[in-house]
mmCIF file with all atom_site columns, C-alpha atoms in Angstrom:
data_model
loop_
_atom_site.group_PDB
_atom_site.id
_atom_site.type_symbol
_atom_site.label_atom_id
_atom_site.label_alt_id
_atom_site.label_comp_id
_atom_site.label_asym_id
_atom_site.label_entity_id
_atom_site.label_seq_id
_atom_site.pdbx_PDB_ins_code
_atom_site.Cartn_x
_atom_site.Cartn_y
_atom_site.Cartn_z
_atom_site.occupancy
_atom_site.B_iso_or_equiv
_atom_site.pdbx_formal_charge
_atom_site.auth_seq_id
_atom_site.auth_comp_id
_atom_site.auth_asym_id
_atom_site.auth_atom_id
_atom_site.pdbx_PDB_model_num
ATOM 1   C CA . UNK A 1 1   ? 0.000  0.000   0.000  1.00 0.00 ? 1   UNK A CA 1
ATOM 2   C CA . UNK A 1 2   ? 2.848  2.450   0.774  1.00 0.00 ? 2   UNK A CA 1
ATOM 3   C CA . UNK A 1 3   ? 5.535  1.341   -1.791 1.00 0.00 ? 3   UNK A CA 1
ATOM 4   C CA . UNK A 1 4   ? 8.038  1.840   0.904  1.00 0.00 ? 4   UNK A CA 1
ATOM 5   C CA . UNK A 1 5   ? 11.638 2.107   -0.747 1.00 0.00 ? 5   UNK A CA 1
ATOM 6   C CA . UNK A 1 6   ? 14.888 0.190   0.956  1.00 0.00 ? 6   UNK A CA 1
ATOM 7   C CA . UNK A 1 7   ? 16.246 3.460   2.095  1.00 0.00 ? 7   UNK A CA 1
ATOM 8   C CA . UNK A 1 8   ? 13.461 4.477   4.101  1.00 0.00 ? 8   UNK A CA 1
ATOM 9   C CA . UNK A 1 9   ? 13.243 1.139   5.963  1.00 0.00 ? 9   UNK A CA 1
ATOM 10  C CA . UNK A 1 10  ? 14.752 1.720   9.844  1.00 0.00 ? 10  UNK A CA 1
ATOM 11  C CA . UNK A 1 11  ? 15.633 -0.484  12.599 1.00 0.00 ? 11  UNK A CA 1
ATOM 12  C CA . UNK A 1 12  ? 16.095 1.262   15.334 1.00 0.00 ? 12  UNK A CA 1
ATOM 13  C CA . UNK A 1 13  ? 17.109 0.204   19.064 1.00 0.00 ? 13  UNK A CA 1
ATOM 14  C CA . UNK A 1 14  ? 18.841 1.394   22.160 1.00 0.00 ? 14  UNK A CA 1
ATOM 15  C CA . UNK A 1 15  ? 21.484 -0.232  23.858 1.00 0.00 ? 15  UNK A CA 1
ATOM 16  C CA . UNK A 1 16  ? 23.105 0.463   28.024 1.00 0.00 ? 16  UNK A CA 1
ATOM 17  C CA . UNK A 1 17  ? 26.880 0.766   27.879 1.00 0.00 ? 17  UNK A CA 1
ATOM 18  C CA . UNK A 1 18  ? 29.163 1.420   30.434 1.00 0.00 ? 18  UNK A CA 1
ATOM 19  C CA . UNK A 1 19  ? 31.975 3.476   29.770 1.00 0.00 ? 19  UNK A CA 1
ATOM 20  C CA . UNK A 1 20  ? 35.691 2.535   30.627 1.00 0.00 ? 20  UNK A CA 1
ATOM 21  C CA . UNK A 1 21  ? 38.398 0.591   29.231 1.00 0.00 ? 21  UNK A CA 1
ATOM 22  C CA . UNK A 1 22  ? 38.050 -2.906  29.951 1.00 0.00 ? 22  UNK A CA 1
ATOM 23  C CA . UNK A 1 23  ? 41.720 -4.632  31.031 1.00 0.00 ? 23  UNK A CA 1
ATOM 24  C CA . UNK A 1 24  ? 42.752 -8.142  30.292 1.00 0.00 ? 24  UNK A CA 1
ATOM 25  C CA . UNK A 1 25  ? 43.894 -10.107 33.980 1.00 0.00 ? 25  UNK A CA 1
ATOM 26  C CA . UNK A 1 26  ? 45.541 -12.749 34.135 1.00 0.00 ? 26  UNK A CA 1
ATOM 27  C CA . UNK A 1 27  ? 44.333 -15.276 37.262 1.00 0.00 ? 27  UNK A CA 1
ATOM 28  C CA . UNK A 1 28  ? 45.354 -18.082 39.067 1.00 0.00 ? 28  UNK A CA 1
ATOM 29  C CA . UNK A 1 29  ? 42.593 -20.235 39.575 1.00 0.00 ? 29  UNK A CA 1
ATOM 30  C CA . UNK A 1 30  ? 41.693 -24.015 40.493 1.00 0.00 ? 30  UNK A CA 1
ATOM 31  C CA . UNK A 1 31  ? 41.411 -25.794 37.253 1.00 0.00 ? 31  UNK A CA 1
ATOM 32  C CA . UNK A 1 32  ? 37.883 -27.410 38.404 1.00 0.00 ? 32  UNK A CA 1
ATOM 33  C CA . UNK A 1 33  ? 36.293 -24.068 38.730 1.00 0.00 ? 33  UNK A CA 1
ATOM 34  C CA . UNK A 1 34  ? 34.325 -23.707 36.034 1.00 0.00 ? 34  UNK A CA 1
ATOM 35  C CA . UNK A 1 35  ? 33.383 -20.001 36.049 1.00 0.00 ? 35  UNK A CA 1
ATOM 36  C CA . UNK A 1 36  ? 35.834 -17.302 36.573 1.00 0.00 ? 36  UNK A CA 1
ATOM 37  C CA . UNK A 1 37  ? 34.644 -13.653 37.308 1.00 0.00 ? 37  UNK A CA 1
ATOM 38  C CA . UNK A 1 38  ? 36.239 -10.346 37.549 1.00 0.00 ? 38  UNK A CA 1
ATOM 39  C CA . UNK A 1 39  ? 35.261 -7.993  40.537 1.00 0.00 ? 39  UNK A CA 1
ATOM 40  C CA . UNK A 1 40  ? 35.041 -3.921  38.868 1.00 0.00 ? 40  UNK A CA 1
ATOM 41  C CA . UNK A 1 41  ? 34.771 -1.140  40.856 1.00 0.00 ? 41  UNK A CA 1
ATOM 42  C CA . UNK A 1 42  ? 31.386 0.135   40.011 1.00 0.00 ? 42  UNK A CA 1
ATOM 43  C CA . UNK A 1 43  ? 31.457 3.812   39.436 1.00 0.00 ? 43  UNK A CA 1
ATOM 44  C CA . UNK A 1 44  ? 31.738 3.901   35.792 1.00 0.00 ? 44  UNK A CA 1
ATOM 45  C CA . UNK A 1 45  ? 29.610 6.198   33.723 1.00 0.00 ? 45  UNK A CA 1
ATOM 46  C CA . UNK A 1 46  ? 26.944 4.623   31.831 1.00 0.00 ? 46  UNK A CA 1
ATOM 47  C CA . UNK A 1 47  ? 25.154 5.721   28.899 1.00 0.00 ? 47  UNK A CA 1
ATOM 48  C CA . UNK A 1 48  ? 22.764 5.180   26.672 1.00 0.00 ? 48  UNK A CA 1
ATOM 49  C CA . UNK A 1 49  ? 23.351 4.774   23.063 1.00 0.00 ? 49  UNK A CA 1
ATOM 50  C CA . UNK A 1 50  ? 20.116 5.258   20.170 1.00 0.00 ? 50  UNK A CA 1
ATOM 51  C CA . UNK A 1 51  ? 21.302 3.645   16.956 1.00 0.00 ? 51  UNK A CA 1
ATOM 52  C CA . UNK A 1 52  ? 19.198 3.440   13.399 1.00 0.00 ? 52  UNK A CA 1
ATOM 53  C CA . UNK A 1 53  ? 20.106 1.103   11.274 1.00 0.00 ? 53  UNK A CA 1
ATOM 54  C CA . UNK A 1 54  ? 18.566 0.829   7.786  1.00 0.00 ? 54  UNK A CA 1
ATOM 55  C CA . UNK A 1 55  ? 17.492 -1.624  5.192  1.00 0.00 ? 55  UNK A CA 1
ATOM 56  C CA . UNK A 1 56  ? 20.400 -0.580  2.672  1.00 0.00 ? 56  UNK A CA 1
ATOM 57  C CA . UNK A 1 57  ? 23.473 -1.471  5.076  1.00 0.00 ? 57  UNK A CA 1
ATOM 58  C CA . UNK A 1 58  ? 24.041 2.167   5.807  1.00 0.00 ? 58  UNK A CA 1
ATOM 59  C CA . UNK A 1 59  ? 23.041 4.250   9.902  1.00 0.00 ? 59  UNK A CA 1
ATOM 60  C CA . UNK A 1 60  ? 22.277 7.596   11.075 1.00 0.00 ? 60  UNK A CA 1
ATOM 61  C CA . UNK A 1 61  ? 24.531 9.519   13.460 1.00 0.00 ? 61  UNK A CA 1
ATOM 62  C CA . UNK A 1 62  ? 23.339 8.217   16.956 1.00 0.00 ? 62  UNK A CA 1
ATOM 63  C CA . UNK A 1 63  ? 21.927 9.800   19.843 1.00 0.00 ? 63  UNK A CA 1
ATOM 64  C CA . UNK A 1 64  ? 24.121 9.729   22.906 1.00 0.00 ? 64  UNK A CA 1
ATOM 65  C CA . UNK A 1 65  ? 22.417 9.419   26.610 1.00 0.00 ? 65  UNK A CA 1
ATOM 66  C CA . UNK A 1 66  ? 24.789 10.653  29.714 1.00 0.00 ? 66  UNK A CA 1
ATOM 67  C CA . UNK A 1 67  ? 23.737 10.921  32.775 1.00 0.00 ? 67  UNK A CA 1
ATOM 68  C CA . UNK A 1 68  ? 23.726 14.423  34.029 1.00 0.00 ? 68  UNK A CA 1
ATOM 69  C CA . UNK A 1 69  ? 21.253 17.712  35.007 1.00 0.00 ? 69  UNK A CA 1
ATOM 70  C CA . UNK A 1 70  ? 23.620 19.965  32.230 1.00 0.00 ? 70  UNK A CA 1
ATOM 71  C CA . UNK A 1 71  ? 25.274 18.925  29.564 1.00 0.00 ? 71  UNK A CA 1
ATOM 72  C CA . UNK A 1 72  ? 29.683 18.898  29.271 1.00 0.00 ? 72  UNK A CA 1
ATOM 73  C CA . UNK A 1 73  ? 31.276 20.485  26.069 1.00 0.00 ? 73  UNK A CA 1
ATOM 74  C CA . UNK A 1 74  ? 33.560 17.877  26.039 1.00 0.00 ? 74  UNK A CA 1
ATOM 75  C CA . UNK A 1 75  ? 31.129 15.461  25.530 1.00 0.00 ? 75  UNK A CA 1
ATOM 76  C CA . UNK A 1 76  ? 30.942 16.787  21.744 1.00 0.00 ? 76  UNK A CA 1
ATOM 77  C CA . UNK A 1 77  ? 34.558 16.637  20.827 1.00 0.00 ? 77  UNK A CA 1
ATOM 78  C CA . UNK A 1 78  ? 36.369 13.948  19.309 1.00 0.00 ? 78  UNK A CA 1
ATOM 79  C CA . UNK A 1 79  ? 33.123 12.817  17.658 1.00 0.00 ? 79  UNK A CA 1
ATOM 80  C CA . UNK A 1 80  ? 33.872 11.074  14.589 1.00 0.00 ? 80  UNK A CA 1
ATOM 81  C CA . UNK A 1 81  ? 30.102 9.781   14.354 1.00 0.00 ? 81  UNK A CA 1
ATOM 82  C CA . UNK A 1 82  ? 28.754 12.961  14.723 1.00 0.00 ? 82  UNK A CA 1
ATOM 83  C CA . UNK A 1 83  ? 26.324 11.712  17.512 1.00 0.00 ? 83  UNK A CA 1
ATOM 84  C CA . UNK A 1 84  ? 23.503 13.728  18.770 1.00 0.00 ? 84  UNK A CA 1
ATOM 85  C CA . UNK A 1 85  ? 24.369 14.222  22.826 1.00 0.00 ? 85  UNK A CA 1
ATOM 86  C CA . UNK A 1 86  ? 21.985 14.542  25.167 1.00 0.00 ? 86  UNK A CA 1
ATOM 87  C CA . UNK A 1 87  ? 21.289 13.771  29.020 1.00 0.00 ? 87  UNK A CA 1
ATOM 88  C CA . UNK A 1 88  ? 18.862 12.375  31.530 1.00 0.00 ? 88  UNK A CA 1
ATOM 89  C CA . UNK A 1 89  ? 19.063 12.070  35.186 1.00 0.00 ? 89  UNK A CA 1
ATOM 90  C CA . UNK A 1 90  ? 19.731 8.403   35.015 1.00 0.00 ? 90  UNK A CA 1
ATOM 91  C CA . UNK A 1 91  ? 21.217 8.254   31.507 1.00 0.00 ? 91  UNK A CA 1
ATOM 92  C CA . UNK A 1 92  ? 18.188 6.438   30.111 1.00 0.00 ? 92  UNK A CA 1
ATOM 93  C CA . UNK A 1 93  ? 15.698 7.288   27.306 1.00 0.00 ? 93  UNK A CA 1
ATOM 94  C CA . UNK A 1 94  ? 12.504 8.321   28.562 1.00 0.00 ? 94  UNK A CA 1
ATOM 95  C CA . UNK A 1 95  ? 9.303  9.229   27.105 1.00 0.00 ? 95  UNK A CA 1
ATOM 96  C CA . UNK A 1 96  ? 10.891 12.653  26.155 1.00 0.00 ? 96  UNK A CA 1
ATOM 97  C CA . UNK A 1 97  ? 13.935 11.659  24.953 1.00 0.00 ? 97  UNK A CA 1
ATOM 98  C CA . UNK A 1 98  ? 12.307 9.064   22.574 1.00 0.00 ? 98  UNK A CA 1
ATOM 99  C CA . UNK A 1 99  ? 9.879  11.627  21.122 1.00 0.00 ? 99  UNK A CA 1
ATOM 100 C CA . UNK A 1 100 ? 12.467 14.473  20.762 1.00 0.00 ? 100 UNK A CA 1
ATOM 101 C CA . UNK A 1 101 ? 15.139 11.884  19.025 1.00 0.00 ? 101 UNK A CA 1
ATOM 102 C CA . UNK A 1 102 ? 12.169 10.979  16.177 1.00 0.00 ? 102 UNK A CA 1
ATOM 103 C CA . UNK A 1 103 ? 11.567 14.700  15.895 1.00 0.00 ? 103 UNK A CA 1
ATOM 104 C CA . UNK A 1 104 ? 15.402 16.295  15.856 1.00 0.00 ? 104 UNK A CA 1
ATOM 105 C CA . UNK A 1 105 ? 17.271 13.276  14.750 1.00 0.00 ? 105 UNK A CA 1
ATOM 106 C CA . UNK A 1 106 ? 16.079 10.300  12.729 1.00 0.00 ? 106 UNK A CA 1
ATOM 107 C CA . UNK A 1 107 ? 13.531 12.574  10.922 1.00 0.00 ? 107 UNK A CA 1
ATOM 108 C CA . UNK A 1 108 ? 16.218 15.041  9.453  1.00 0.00 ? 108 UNK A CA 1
ATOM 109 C CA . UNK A 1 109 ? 18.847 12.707  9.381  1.00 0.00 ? 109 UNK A CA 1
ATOM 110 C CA . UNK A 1 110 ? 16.568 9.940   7.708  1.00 0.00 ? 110 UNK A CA 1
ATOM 111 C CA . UNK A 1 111 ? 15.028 13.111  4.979  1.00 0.00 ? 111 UNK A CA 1
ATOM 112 C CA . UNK A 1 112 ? 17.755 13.891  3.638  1.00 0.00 ? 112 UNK A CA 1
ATOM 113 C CA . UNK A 1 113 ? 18.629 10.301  1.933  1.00 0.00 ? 113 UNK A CA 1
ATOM 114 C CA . UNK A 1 114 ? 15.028 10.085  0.943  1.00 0.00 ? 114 UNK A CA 1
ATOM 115 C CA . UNK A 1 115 ? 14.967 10.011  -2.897 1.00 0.00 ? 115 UNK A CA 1
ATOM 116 C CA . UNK A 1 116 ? 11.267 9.038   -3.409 1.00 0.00 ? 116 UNK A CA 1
ATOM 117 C CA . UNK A 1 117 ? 9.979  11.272  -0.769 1.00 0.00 ? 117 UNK A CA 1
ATOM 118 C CA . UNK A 1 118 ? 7.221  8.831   0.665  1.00 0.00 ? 118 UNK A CA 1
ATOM 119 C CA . UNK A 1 119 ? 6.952  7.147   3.770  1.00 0.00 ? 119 UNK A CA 1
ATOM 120 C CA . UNK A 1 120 ? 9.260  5.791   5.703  1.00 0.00 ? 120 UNK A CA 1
ATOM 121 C CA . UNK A 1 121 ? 8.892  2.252   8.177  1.00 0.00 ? 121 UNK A CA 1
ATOM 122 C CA . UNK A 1 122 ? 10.832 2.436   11.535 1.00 0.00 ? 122 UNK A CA 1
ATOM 123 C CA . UNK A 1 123 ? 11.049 -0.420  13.437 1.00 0.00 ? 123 UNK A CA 1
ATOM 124 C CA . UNK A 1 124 ? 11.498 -0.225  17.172 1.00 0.00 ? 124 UNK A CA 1
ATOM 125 C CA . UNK A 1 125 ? 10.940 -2.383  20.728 1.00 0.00 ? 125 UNK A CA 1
ATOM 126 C CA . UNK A 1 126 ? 7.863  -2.059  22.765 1.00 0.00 ? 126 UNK A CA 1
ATOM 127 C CA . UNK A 1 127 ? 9.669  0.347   25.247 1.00 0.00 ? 127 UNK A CA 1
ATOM 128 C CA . UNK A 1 128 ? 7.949  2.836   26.458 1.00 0.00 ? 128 UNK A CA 1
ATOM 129 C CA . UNK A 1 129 ? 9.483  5.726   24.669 1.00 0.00 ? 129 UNK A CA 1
ATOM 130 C CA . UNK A 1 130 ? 8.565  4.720   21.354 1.00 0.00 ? 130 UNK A CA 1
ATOM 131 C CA . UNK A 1 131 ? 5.008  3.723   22.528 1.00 0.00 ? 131 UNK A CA 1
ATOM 132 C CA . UNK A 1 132 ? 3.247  7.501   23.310 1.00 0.00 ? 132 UNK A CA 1
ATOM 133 C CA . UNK A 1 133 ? 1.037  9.323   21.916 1.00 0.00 ? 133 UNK A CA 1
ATOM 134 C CA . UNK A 1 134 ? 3.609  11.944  21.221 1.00 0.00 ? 134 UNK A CA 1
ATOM 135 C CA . UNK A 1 135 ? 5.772  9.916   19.689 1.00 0.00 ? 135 UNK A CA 1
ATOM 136 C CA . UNK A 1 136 ? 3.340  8.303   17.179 1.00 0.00 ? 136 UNK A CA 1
ATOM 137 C CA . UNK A 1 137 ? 2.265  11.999  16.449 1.00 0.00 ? 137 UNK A CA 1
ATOM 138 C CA . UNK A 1 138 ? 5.305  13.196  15.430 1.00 0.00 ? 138 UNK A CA 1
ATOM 139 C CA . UNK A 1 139 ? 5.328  10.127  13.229 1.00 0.00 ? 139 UNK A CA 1
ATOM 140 C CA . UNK A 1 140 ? 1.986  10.887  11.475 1.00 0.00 ? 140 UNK A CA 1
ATOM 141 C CA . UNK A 1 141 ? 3.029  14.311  10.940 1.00 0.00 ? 141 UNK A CA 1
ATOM 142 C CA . UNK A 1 142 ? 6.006  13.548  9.314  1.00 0.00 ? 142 UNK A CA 1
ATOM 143 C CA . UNK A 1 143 ? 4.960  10.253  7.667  1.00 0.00 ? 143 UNK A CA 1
ATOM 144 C CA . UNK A 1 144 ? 6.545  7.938   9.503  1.00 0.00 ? 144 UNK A CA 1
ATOM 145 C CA . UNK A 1 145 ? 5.158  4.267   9.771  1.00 0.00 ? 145 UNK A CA 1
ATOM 146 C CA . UNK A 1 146 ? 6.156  2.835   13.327 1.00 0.00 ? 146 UNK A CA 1
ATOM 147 C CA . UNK A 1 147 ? 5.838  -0.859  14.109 1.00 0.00 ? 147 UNK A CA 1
ATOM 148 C CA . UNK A 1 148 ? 6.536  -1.816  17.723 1.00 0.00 ? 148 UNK A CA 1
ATOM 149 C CA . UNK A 1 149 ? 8.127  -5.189  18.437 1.00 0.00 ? 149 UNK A CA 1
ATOM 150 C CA . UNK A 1 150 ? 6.696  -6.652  21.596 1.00 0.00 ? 150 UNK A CA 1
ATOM 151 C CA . UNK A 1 151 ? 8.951  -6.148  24.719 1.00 0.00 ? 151 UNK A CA 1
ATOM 152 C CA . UNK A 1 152 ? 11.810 -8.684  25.219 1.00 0.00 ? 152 UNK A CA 1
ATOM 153 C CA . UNK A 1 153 ? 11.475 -9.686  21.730 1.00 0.00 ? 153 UNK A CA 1
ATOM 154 C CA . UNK A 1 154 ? 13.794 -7.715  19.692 1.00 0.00 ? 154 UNK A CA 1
ATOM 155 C CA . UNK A 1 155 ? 16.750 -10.160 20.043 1.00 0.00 ? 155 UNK A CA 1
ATOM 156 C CA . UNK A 1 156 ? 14.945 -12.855 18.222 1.00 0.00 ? 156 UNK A CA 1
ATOM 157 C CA . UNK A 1 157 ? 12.548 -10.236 15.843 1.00 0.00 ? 157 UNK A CA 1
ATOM 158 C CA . UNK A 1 158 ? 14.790 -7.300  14.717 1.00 0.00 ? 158 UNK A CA 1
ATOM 159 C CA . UNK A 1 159 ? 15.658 -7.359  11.001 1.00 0.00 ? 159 UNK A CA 1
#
């Protein structure tokens, strides 16, 4: 019905990532253990990473989550990706977050490789920052065909 074209086809997902370089140890253990763990000091910075992927092998700059009440300059530098940066007490997407990333990110972002100028599909998990009514309004308004996986899902349904 909507003749959607491969370029305007979107997966899109977030993902929790904790920030730090990760060491290699070497350990002396018994050799009947079978699982060995590593103890880290927990105070490092987590964020939260929005990535679109589309149909043709090819992404959008992502949206970057810290956690934080104002945002650091030097969060934007050295940024190769050109990510969007934003913040949120906990460094999680929220309801806001998820309906101001459609609205100042994938929409521009995704417009400008839009050759046929129709619709576009985004794909995204049943959280609930894809699943408000501001969200799907900003969708309708700009065309934009959402299709919510059910929760816990994604690893087995994303494209």
């Amino acid at each position: 019905e909507y003749a959607i074209p491969p370029e305007n086809i979107y997966n899109a997902d977030e993902k929790g990532v904790q920030l730090g370089v990760r060491k290699s140890v070497a350990a002396i253990v018994d050799r009947n253990q079978k699982n060995v763990q590593q103890v880290e000091n927990g105070d490092r910075e987590m964020v939260t990473i929005i990535e679109s992927v589309c149909t043709d092998s090819t992404s959008l700059p992502p949206l970057v989550i810290f956690q934080g009440k104002r945002q650091v300059l030097e969060w934007g530098k050295d940024n190769p990706c050109v990510a969007s940066i934003s913040i949120s007490e906990n460094s999680w997407t929220d309801r806001e977050l998820g309906s101001l990333w459609l609205e100042k990110d994938f929409h521009p972002m995704s417009q400008k490789r839009n050759k046929s100028g129709g619709y576009w599909l985004l794909i995204v998990d049943g959280h609930n920052s894809h699943c408000t009514f501001k969200f799907c309004r900003i969708a309708e308004r700009h065309c934009i065909i959402v299709v919510c996986l059910p929760s816990h899902t994604t690893h087995t349904l994303q494209p």
